[in-house]
């Protein structure tokens, strides 16, 4: 048992570190202070279905190793007007996937002459992750509203799985709030109850996880469209002072 | 955070000089790589009425070196029947660290002090094998030290009053460790003057 390298606590971070290891030659040339850790959105992302739509939430920290590259990142990326995705894992990989899927969905909606279903958007994301499963480090949550099934949340984690869930969590900070969400989620909550729940959950994860931090970005997606809410650091709910 | 031993627990400390006053500040995080376990782990220890030391690095070594140094300073005070001076404390610390030259403690240290009669100020820093530094205006150690150095150099002015010193120290510390995910979660600042020591807890982002 190697005490300096404890067993993996976060699959995404660990995989990223292994894949992006410098080659033997680079180790000789590049001095240790200049070797950069890969940029990851080591993060907390939450998506929850409520009565009438979905609520998405994420923290705003992007880190490279322990350096905070961006303190106010936007991890809620639009795929279509009514469908958003939440990104966790390698920042480069997830940005590439969302751009490609955005294009695919735009093309699809031109062909079908109607907005694409959330299930279809989730499938496009899942297909990309599965196809390049050995290379990508991307865990994404696709959530939105469509006419057929209303608000839906689909989870597309690392290997290329696709599953619909009423509550979906992702990122390194999610481990700290599984219990909290298991305890406090009820189906068919009101919009305000759901917003408070997601905000509290992400605040709790930010307090404990080093790779999550900053503010909380929320989005409410329903029949009328998307409403973005940014909750800044001083407005976050109070958590017991450890 | 990789497998770098100095980033395993995280933490940061800063020391700055003013006019007949010195300030030392540290964050309060105790974590294991990504996970924050406690937010009441201060890294500053007192070794005399005007001598303070901060240790940053592996938490177990922070506690061990603090206690081992206390042992030596206690014996010194018993033998010499007087309190330590800051430069004596610094030399004792560097000696303790160099004893373990080929199997070192994983901590970097900051020593600060004030001579209550003359008002002379001391700020020294040390690496983990006891390298001796000059008496400097500003020193930082820890995972966010590079970010804090930049701010510290900007906000430092010679001959600051205790209040200006407190402002400069707190602002450098708070804004510096916002860019580091291994430190933060609260901060404490000690301002040492000839006749008193003021300890202030700072409200910081809990992320």
Tab-separated table of C-alpha atoms in Angstrom:
chain	number	residue	atom	x	y	z
A	1	UNK	CA	0.000	0.000	0.000
A	2	UNK	CA	1.606	3.214	-1.166
A	3	UNK	CA	0.835	5.888	1.410
A	4	UNK	CA	1.965	8.695	-0.876
A	5	UNK	CA	-0.456	7.587	-3.594
A	6	UNK	CA	-3.649	6.566	-1.844
A	7	UNK	CA	-6.249	4.585	-3.832
A	8	UNK	CA	-8.198	6.629	-6.339
A	9	UNK	CA	-10.826	8.802	-4.767
A	10	UNK	CA	-11.971	10.411	-8.029
A	11	UNK	CA	-11.982	8.375	-11.216
A	12	UNK	CA	-11.873	11.416	-13.511
A	13	UNK	CA	-8.931	13.141	-11.839
A	14	UNK	CA	-6.958	9.918	-11.630
A	15	UNK	CA	-7.529	8.995	-15.273
A	16	UNK	CA	-6.642	12.498	-16.404
A	17	UNK	CA	-3.417	12.389	-14.491
A	18	UNK	CA	-2.404	9.059	-16.008
A	19	UNK	CA	-3.255	9.997	-19.546
A	20	UNK	CA	-1.581	13.353	-19.511
A	21	UNK	CA	1.683	12.198	-17.968
A	22	UNK	CA	4.671	13.699	-19.653
A	23	UNK	CA	6.809	11.462	-21.851
A	24	UNK	CA	10.208	10.376	-20.551
A	25	UNK	CA	11.991	12.933	-22.756
A	26	UNK	CA	9.868	15.823	-21.493
A	27	UNK	CA	10.673	14.842	-17.927
A	28	UNK	CA	14.359	15.437	-18.697
A	29	UNK	CA	13.841	18.744	-20.492
A	30	UNK	CA	11.039	20.520	-18.667
A	31	UNK	CA	11.904	21.671	-15.124
A	32	UNK	CA	9.539	20.446	-12.439
A	33	UNK	CA	8.062	23.891	-11.743
A	34	UNK	CA	6.939	24.319	-15.347
A	35	UNK	CA	5.185	20.988	-15.767
A	36	UNK	CA	1.518	21.770	-15.869
A	37	UNK	CA	-1.259	19.566	-14.606
A	38	UNK	CA	-4.078	19.073	-17.130
A	39	UNK	CA	-6.919	21.549	-16.828
A	40	UNK	CA	-9.975	19.862	-15.399
A	41	UNK	CA	-13.334	21.033	-14.195
A	42	UNK	CA	-12.860	19.045	-10.955
A	43	UNK	CA	-16.250	20.089	-9.961
A	44	UNK	CA	-19.736	19.655	-8.549
A	45	UNK	CA	-22.662	19.379	-10.967
A	46	UNK	CA	-26.271	18.642	-10.042
A	47	UNK	CA	-29.424	18.321	-12.129
A	48	UNK	CA	-32.879	17.691	-10.679
A	49	UNK	CA	-36.334	17.200	-12.232
A	50	UNK	CA	-39.207	19.103	-10.675
A	51	UNK	CA	-42.884	19.510	-11.453
A	52	UNK	CA	-42.769	21.311	-14.816
A	53	UNK	CA	-39.099	21.226	-15.822
A	54	UNK	CA	-35.531	20.720	-14.655
A	55	UNK	CA	-33.059	22.653	-12.547
A	56	UNK	CA	-29.337	22.503	-13.225
A	57	UNK	CA	-26.593	23.731	-10.947
A	58	UNK	CA	-22.802	23.822	-10.922
A	59	UNK	CA	-19.928	25.469	-9.052
A	60	UNK	CA	-17.608	27.847	-10.934
A	61	UNK	CA	-14.067	26.590	-10.383
A	62	UNK	CA	-11.692	25.268	-13.068
A	63	UNK	CA	-8.397	23.982	-11.714
A	64	UNK	CA	-5.080	22.762	-13.131
A	65	UNK	CA	-3.674	20.639	-10.331
A	66	UNK	CA	-4.104	22.929	-7.340
A	67	UNK	CA	-3.951	26.205	-9.275
A	68	UNK	CA	-7.348	27.793	-9.841
A	69	UNK	CA	-7.367	28.733	-13.520
A	70	UNK	CA	-10.836	30.252	-13.598
A	71	UNK	CA	-12.880	31.335	-10.571
A	72	UNK	CA	-16.088	32.059	-12.455
A	73	UNK	CA	-16.401	29.362	-15.113
A	74	UNK	CA	-19.674	28.617	-16.812
A	75	UNK	CA	-20.164	24.858	-16.756
A	76	UNK	CA	-23.755	25.053	-17.990
A	77	UNK	CA	-23.434	24.831	-21.754
A	78	UNK	CA	-26.427	25.173	-24.073
A	79	UNK	CA	-26.897	22.400	-26.629
A	80	UNK	CA	-30.192	23.762	-27.940
A	81	UNK	CA	-32.647	26.378	-26.758
A	82	UNK	CA	-34.300	24.021	-24.274
A	83	UNK	CA	-31.469	21.580	-23.587
A	84	UNK	CA	-28.362	22.273	-21.524
A	85	UNK	CA	-25.445	20.083	-20.546
A	86	UNK	CA	-23.290	20.131	-17.413
A	87	UNK	CA	-19.600	19.371	-17.898
A	88	UNK	CA	-17.154	17.603	-15.591
A	89	UNK	CA	-13.772	16.022	-16.233
A	90	UNK	CA	-11.256	17.386	-18.697
A	91	UNK	CA	-12.201	20.932	-19.724
A	92	UNK	CA	-10.833	20.451	-23.247
A	93	UNK	CA	-12.687	17.176	-23.860
A	94	UNK	CA	-16.047	18.392	-22.592
A	95	UNK	CA	-15.854	21.657	-24.508
A	96	UNK	CA	-15.090	19.736	-27.715
A	97	UNK	CA	-17.971	17.315	-27.130
A	98	UNK	CA	-20.510	20.058	-26.451
A	99	UNK	CA	-19.483	22.023	-29.543
A	100	UNK	CA	-19.777	18.967	-31.763
A	101	UNK	CA	-23.124	17.916	-30.290
A	102	UNK	CA	-24.411	21.491	-30.630
A	103	UNK	CA	-23.705	21.285	-34.341
A	104	UNK	CA	-25.232	17.814	-34.680
A	105	UNK	CA	-28.446	18.936	-32.967
A	106	UNK	CA	-28.703	22.088	-35.065
A	107	UNK	CA	-28.429	19.965	-38.180
A	108	UNK	CA	-30.970	17.472	-36.829
A	109	UNK	CA	-33.517	20.154	-35.994
A	110	UNK	CA	-33.171	21.522	-39.531
A	111	UNK	CA	-33.806	18.034	-40.934
A	112	UNK	CA	-36.741	17.187	-38.643
A	113	UNK	CA	-38.166	20.723	-38.638
A	114	UNK	CA	-38.763	20.615	-34.892
A	115	UNK	CA	-36.623	21.016	-31.790
A	116	UNK	CA	-34.756	17.793	-30.854
A	117	UNK	CA	-35.823	15.698	-27.880
A	118	UNK	CA	-33.694	15.667	-24.711
A	119	UNK	CA	-33.227	11.927	-25.137
A	120	UNK	CA	-31.716	12.481	-28.577
A	121	UNK	CA	-29.322	15.157	-27.315
A	122	UNK	CA	-28.239	12.854	-24.495
A	123	UNK	CA	-27.691	10.070	-26.982
A	124	UNK	CA	-25.448	12.258	-29.160
A	125	UNK	CA	-23.311	13.060	-26.122
A	126	UNK	CA	-23.245	9.440	-25.020
A	127	UNK	CA	-22.234	8.262	-28.493
A	128	UNK	CA	-19.228	10.605	-28.568
A	129	UNK	CA	-18.073	9.561	-25.116
A	130	UNK	CA	-18.489	5.856	-25.881
A	131	UNK	CA	-16.742	6.059	-29.235
A	132	UNK	CA	-13.661	7.688	-27.728
A	133	UNK	CA	-13.964	6.100	-24.318
A	134	UNK	CA	-10.264	5.247	-24.134
A	135	UNK	CA	-9.221	8.819	-24.862
A	136	UNK	CA	-11.843	11.122	-23.396
A	137	UNK	CA	-12.199	11.932	-19.728
A	138	UNK	CA	-15.684	13.408	-19.750
A	139	UNK	CA	-18.624	13.003	-17.390
A	140	UNK	CA	-21.639	14.955	-18.582
A	141	UNK	CA	-25.216	15.492	-17.529
A	142	UNK	CA	-27.757	16.456	-20.209
A	143	UNK	CA	-30.969	18.064	-18.985
A	144	UNK	CA	-33.785	19.987	-20.599
A	145	UNK	CA	-37.405	20.208	-21.530
A	146	UNK	CA	-39.254	18.920	-24.562
A	147	UNK	CA	-42.905	18.694	-25.581
A	148	UNK	CA	-43.092	14.903	-25.502
A	149	UNK	CA	-41.847	13.981	-22.010
A	150	UNK	CA	-41.456	17.355	-20.228
A	151	UNK	CA	-38.425	17.899	-18.018
A	152	UNK	CA	-35.802	15.153	-18.164
A	153	UNK	CA	-32.306	14.576	-16.777
A	154	UNK	CA	-29.927	12.100	-18.408
A	155	UNK	CA	-26.548	11.109	-17.050
A	156	UNK	CA	-23.635	10.289	-19.400
A	157	UNK	CA	-20.699	9.330	-17.185
A	158	UNK	CA	-17.139	8.275	-18.036
A	159	UNK	CA	-17.381	5.006	-20.015
A	160	UNK	CA	-20.327	5.914	-22.218
A	161	UNK	CA	-23.374	4.941	-20.187
A	162	UNK	CA	-26.719	6.636	-20.733
A	163	UNK	CA	-29.362	6.549	-18.042
A	164	UNK	CA	-32.299	8.759	-17.170
A	165	UNK	CA	-32.507	9.809	-13.506
A	166	UNK	CA	-34.686	12.277	-11.587
A	167	UNK	CA	-31.605	13.452	-9.712
A	168	UNK	CA	-28.167	13.298	-11.230
A	169	UNK	CA	-24.831	14.276	-9.679
A	170	UNK	CA	-21.375	14.467	-11.118
A	171	UNK	CA	-17.850	15.634	-10.499
A	172	UNK	CA	-15.434	15.225	-7.620
A	173	UNK	CA	-17.600	17.259	-5.223
A	174	UNK	CA	-20.659	15.107	-5.775
A	175	UNK	CA	-19.357	12.416	-3.425
A	176	UNK	CA	-19.992	14.735	-0.461
A	177	UNK	CA	-23.661	15.315	-1.262
A	178	UNK	CA	-25.090	11.951	-2.328
A	179	UNK	CA	-26.461	11.415	1.167
A	180	UNK	CA	-27.862	14.920	1.388
A	181	UNK	CA	-29.760	14.576	-1.870
A	182	UNK	CA	-30.949	11.052	-1.094
A	183	UNK	CA	-32.404	12.403	2.114
A	184	UNK	CA	-33.970	15.652	0.866
A	185	UNK	CA	-35.216	14.986	-2.658
A	186	UNK	CA	-38.928	14.306	-3.211
A	187	UNK	CA	-40.567	13.849	-6.635
A	188	UNK	CA	-42.740	16.727	-7.914
A	189	UNK	CA	-41.342	19.519	-5.733
A	190	UNK	CA	-42.124	23.128	-6.538
A	191	UNK	CA	-39.625	25.243	-8.450
A	192	UNK	CA	-38.524	27.230	-5.384
A	193	UNK	CA	-38.068	24.135	-3.194
A	194	UNK	CA	-35.973	22.555	-5.911
A	195	UNK	CA	-33.823	25.688	-6.374
A	196	UNK	CA	-33.139	25.843	-2.644
A	197	UNK	CA	-32.229	22.159	-2.612
A	198	UNK	CA	-29.761	22.404	-5.500
A	199	UNK	CA	-28.203	25.603	-4.124
A	200	UNK	CA	-27.744	24.099	-0.666
A	201	UNK	CA	-26.293	20.889	-2.114
A	202	UNK	CA	-23.676	22.671	-4.203
A	203	UNK	CA	-22.770	24.985	-1.316
A	204	UNK	CA	-22.155	21.950	0.885
A	205	UNK	CA	-19.960	20.346	-1.761
A	206	UNK	CA	-17.986	23.587	-2.298
A	207	UNK	CA	-17.297	23.774	1.436
A	208	UNK	CA	-15.725	20.301	1.513
A	209	UNK	CA	-14.228	19.692	-1.938
A	210	UNK	CA	-10.971	21.424	-2.859
A	211	UNK	CA	-11.649	21.154	-6.598
A	212	UNK	CA	-15.042	22.918	-6.340
A	213	UNK	CA	-15.453	26.523	-5.377
A	214	UNK	CA	-16.387	30.039	-6.358
A	215	UNK	CA	-20.045	30.819	-6.876
A	216	UNK	CA	-23.050	28.740	-7.905
A	217	UNK	CA	-24.602	28.978	-11.338
A	218	UNK	CA	-28.176	27.748	-11.677
A	219	UNK	CA	-30.482	27.310	-14.657
A	220	UNK	CA	-34.224	26.611	-14.682
A	221	UNK	CA	-35.495	25.024	-17.908
A	222	UNK	CA	-39.228	24.700	-18.502
A	223	UNK	CA	-41.740	25.121	-21.314
A	224	UNK	CA	-41.111	28.856	-21.447
A	225	UNK	CA	-37.356	28.547	-21.900
A	226	UNK	CA	-34.214	28.935	-19.812
A	227	UNK	CA	-33.759	31.214	-16.809
A	228	UNK	CA	-30.140	31.670	-15.617
A	229	UNK	CA	-29.432	32.572	-12.009
A	230	UNK	CA	-25.935	33.291	-10.653
A	231	UNK	CA	-25.600	33.148	-6.868
A	232	UNK	CA	-22.432	34.965	-5.812
A	233	UNK	CA	-20.164	33.893	-2.944
A	234	UNK	CA	-21.598	36.192	-0.294
A	235	UNK	CA	-25.187	35.193	-1.109
A	236	UNK	CA	-24.644	31.450	-0.672
A	237	UNK	CA	-26.694	29.825	2.134
A	238	UNK	CA	-24.916	29.552	5.485
A	239	UNK	CA	-23.407	26.195	6.318
A	240	UNK	CA	-22.370	25.185	9.863
A	241	UNK	CA	-18.948	26.701	10.526
A	242	UNK	CA	-16.650	23.691	10.827
B	1	UNK	CA	-3.142	17.751	-6.911
B	2	UNK	CA	-1.033	14.863	-8.047
B	3	UNK	CA	1.238	13.045	-5.665
B	4	UNK	CA	3.356	15.983	-4.517
B	5	UNK	CA	4.067	15.527	-0.808
B	6	UNK	CA	4.147	19.263	-0.108
B	7	UNK	CA	0.629	19.669	-1.548
B	8	UNK	CA	-0.844	16.689	0.279
B	9	UNK	CA	-2.357	18.698	3.130
B	10	UNK	CA	-2.145	22.219	1.700
B	11	UNK	CA	-1.856	25.431	3.674
B	12	UNK	CA	-0.109	28.756	3.444
B	13	UNK	CA	1.480	31.374	5.710
B	14	UNK	CA	2.695	34.926	5.208
B	15	UNK	CA	4.828	37.313	7.254
B	16	UNK	CA	5.370	41.036	6.751
B	17	UNK	CA	7.261	43.811	8.504
B	18	UNK	CA	6.066	47.211	9.561
B	19	UNK	CA	7.458	50.041	11.716
B	20	UNK	CA	8.219	48.399	15.075
B	21	UNK	CA	5.602	45.772	14.331
B	22	UNK	CA	5.429	42.470	12.460
B	23	UNK	CA	2.488	40.455	11.210
B	24	UNK	CA	2.174	36.752	10.571
B	25	UNK	CA	-0.883	35.124	9.029
B	26	UNK	CA	-1.950	31.669	7.962
B	27	UNK	CA	-4.990	29.887	6.596
B	28	UNK	CA	-6.945	27.373	8.657
B	29	UNK	CA	-7.514	24.476	6.303
B	30	UNK	CA	-6.658	20.901	7.094
B	31	UNK	CA	-7.362	18.632	4.150
B	32	UNK	CA	-6.241	15.454	2.489
B	33	UNK	CA	-5.615	16.226	-1.190
B	34	UNK	CA	-9.028	17.318	-2.449
B	35	UNK	CA	-11.071	16.751	0.669
B	36	UNK	CA	-11.287	19.384	3.414
B	37	UNK	CA	-11.437	17.721	6.805
B	38	UNK	CA	-11.244	20.616	9.278
B	39	UNK	CA	-11.148	24.392	9.177
B	40	UNK	CA	-9.530	25.068	12.541
B	41	UNK	CA	-5.951	23.943	11.807
B	42	UNK	CA	-3.776	27.024	12.326
B	43	UNK	CA	-0.116	26.764	11.515
B	44	UNK	CA	1.290	29.483	13.779
B	45	UNK	CA	3.001	28.616	17.078
B	46	UNK	CA	4.275	30.851	19.861
B	47	UNK	CA	7.753	30.423	21.302
B	48	UNK	CA	8.090	33.544	23.385
B	49	UNK	CA	6.314	36.807	24.056
B	50	UNK	CA	7.451	38.232	20.715
B	51	UNK	CA	8.551	35.150	18.766
B	52	UNK	CA	6.223	33.295	16.448
B	53	UNK	CA	6.845	30.532	13.931
B	54	UNK	CA	4.625	29.285	11.122
B	55	UNK	CA	5.077	25.886	9.484
B	56	UNK	CA	3.509	24.850	6.164
B	57	UNK	CA	3.584	21.512	4.413
B	58	UNK	CA	2.782	17.996	5.551
B	59	UNK	CA	0.483	18.333	8.572
B	60	UNK	CA	2.095	15.577	10.604
B	61	UNK	CA	5.484	17.269	10.250
B	62	UNK	CA	3.949	20.671	11.101
B	63	UNK	CA	2.851	19.254	14.451
B	64	UNK	CA	6.015	17.220	15.040
B	65	UNK	CA	8.487	19.988	14.301
B	66	UNK	CA	6.450	22.464	16.374
B	67	UNK	CA	6.598	20.127	19.349
B	68	UNK	CA	10.271	19.176	18.891
B	69	UNK	CA	11.203	22.866	18.661
B	70	UNK	CA	9.176	23.576	21.786
B	71	UNK	CA	11.153	20.902	23.604
B	72	UNK	CA	14.441	22.533	22.681
B	73	UNK	CA	13.275	26.049	23.503
B	74	UNK	CA	11.946	24.898	26.885
B	75	UNK	CA	15.346	23.443	27.763
B	76	UNK	CA	17.042	26.651	26.605
B	77	UNK	CA	14.802	28.743	28.840
B	78	UNK	CA	15.456	26.480	31.806
B	79	UNK	CA	19.219	26.535	31.366
B	80	UNK	CA	19.595	30.210	30.466
B	81	UNK	CA	16.827	31.483	32.756
B	82	UNK	CA	15.683	33.954	30.131
B	83	UNK	CA	13.323	34.135	27.156
B	84	UNK	CA	14.444	33.435	23.604
B	85	UNK	CA	15.415	36.057	21.097
B	86	UNK	CA	14.039	35.644	17.543
B	87	UNK	CA	17.415	35.082	15.870
B	88	UNK	CA	18.315	32.406	18.446
B	89	UNK	CA	14.996	30.673	17.792
B	90	UNK	CA	15.657	30.824	14.064
B	91	UNK	CA	19.086	29.287	14.408
B	92	UNK	CA	17.696	26.517	16.615
B	93	UNK	CA	15.047	25.759	14.008
B	94	UNK	CA	17.440	25.622	11.078
B	95	UNK	CA	19.732	23.388	13.101
B	96	UNK	CA	16.832	21.047	13.910
B	97	UNK	CA	15.906	20.846	10.228
B	98	UNK	CA	19.471	20.303	8.987
B	99	UNK	CA	19.908	17.375	11.388
B	100	UNK	CA	17.497	15.570	9.088
B	101	UNK	CA	19.304	16.659	5.931
B	102	UNK	CA	19.046	13.297	4.146
B	103	UNK	CA	15.594	12.327	5.393
B	104	UNK	CA	13.981	15.730	5.844
B	105	UNK	CA	10.776	16.967	7.408
B	106	UNK	CA	8.326	18.090	4.697
B	107	UNK	CA	7.710	21.601	5.966
B	108	UNK	CA	8.783	25.114	5.115
B	109	UNK	CA	9.043	27.558	8.006
B	110	UNK	CA	8.636	31.257	8.745
B	111	UNK	CA	10.079	32.831	11.889
B	112	UNK	CA	9.119	36.312	13.035
B	113	UNK	CA	10.090	38.340	16.045
B	114	UNK	CA	10.308	41.748	17.624
B	115	UNK	CA	12.767	43.173	20.137
B	116	UNK	CA	10.517	44.969	22.677
B	117	UNK	CA	13.296	47.335	23.851
B	118	UNK	CA	14.653	48.547	20.514
B	119	UNK	CA	11.658	47.800	18.269
B	120	UNK	CA	13.880	45.924	15.842
B	121	UNK	CA	11.857	43.556	13.634
B	122	UNK	CA	12.816	40.122	12.309
B	123	UNK	CA	11.260	38.083	9.520
B	124	UNK	CA	13.094	34.971	8.359
B	125	UNK	CA	12.097	32.014	6.241
B	126	UNK	CA	13.540	28.560	5.834
B	127	UNK	CA	13.195	25.669	3.442
B	128	UNK	CA	12.756	22.135	4.671
B	129	UNK	CA	16.454	21.456	5.237
B	130	UNK	CA	17.223	24.616	7.158
B	131	UNK	CA	18.538	27.070	4.578
B	132	UNK	CA	19.201	30.380	6.325
B	133	UNK	CA	17.696	33.525	4.856
B	134	UNK	CA	18.389	37.197	5.479
B	135	UNK	CA	16.109	39.323	7.626
B	136	UNK	CA	13.546	40.111	4.895
B	137	UNK	CA	10.572	42.456	4.573
B	138	UNK	CA	8.134	39.848	3.361
B	139	UNK	CA	8.084	36.063	3.228
B	140	UNK	CA	5.527	33.414	2.315
B	141	UNK	CA	5.499	29.638	2.459
B	142	UNK	CA	2.970	27.036	1.379
B	143	UNK	CA	1.006	25.891	-1.637
B	144	UNK	CA	-0.257	29.388	-2.564
B	145	UNK	CA	3.027	31.149	-1.827
B	146	UNK	CA	3.665	32.277	-5.411
B	147	UNK	CA	0.265	33.963	-5.668
B	148	UNK	CA	0.640	35.669	-2.309
B	149	UNK	CA	4.189	36.863	-3.023
B	150	UNK	CA	2.979	38.845	-6.010
B	151	UNK	CA	0.272	40.607	-4.011
B	152	UNK	CA	2.527	41.050	-1.005
B	153	UNK	CA	5.242	42.778	-3.010
B	154	UNK	CA	2.617	45.090	-4.458
B	155	UNK	CA	0.932	46.011	-1.177
B	156	UNK	CA	4.079	46.269	0.964
B	157	UNK	CA	5.315	49.751	1.932
B	158	UNK	CA	8.270	50.412	4.244
B	159	UNK	CA	7.458	51.601	7.806
B	160	UNK	CA	3.763	50.704	7.884
B	161	UNK	CA	1.671	51.331	11.013
B	162	UNK	CA	0.095	48.256	12.670
B	163	UNK	CA	-3.273	48.934	11.027
B	164	UNK	CA	-1.793	49.386	7.541
B	165	UNK	CA	0.263	46.262	8.101
B	166	UNK	CA	-2.823	44.283	9.062
B	167	UNK	CA	-4.638	45.469	5.915
B	168	UNK	CA	-1.739	44.649	3.604
B	169	UNK	CA	-1.220	41.210	5.148
B	170	UNK	CA	-4.890	40.230	5.107
B	171	UNK	CA	-5.525	41.410	1.570
B	172	UNK	CA	-2.475	39.587	0.173
B	173	UNK	CA	-3.401	36.412	1.999
B	174	UNK	CA	-7.110	36.383	1.190
B	175	UNK	CA	-6.783	37.208	-2.478
B	176	UNK	CA	-3.764	34.963	-2.932
B	177	UNK	CA	-5.307	31.800	-1.607
B	178	UNK	CA	-8.449	32.337	-3.703
B	179	UNK	CA	-6.314	31.039	-6.550
B	180	UNK	CA	-5.299	27.858	-4.745
B	181	UNK	CA	-7.622	24.971	-4.098
B	182	UNK	CA	-5.450	23.521	-1.297
B	183	UNK	CA	-5.595	26.498	1.065
B	184	UNK	CA	-8.193	28.829	2.464
B	185	UNK	CA	-11.307	28.175	4.487
B	186	UNK	CA	-10.598	30.991	6.929
B	187	UNK	CA	-7.508	32.840	8.060
B	188	UNK	CA	-5.937	34.177	11.249
B	189	UNK	CA	-3.594	37.188	11.474
B	190	UNK	CA	-1.256	37.969	14.387
B	191	UNK	CA	0.054	41.552	14.599
B	192	UNK	CA	2.895	41.851	17.092
B	193	UNK	CA	3.795	45.259	18.509
B	194	UNK	CA	6.137	46.239	21.351
B	195	UNK	CA	3.466	46.167	24.015
B	196	UNK	CA	0.745	43.877	22.643
B	197	UNK	CA	-0.195	41.109	20.231
B	198	UNK	CA	-3.476	41.381	18.323
B	199	UNK	CA	-4.960	38.170	16.966
B	200	UNK	CA	-7.715	38.595	14.380
B	201	UNK	CA	-9.719	35.895	12.608
B	202	UNK	CA	-10.633	36.731	9.011
B	203	UNK	CA	-13.853	35.731	7.366
B	204	UNK	CA	-12.880	34.114	4.092
B	205	UNK	CA	-14.574	32.196	1.308
B	206	UNK	CA	-15.359	28.685	2.481
B	207	UNK	CA	-14.330	27.092	-0.785
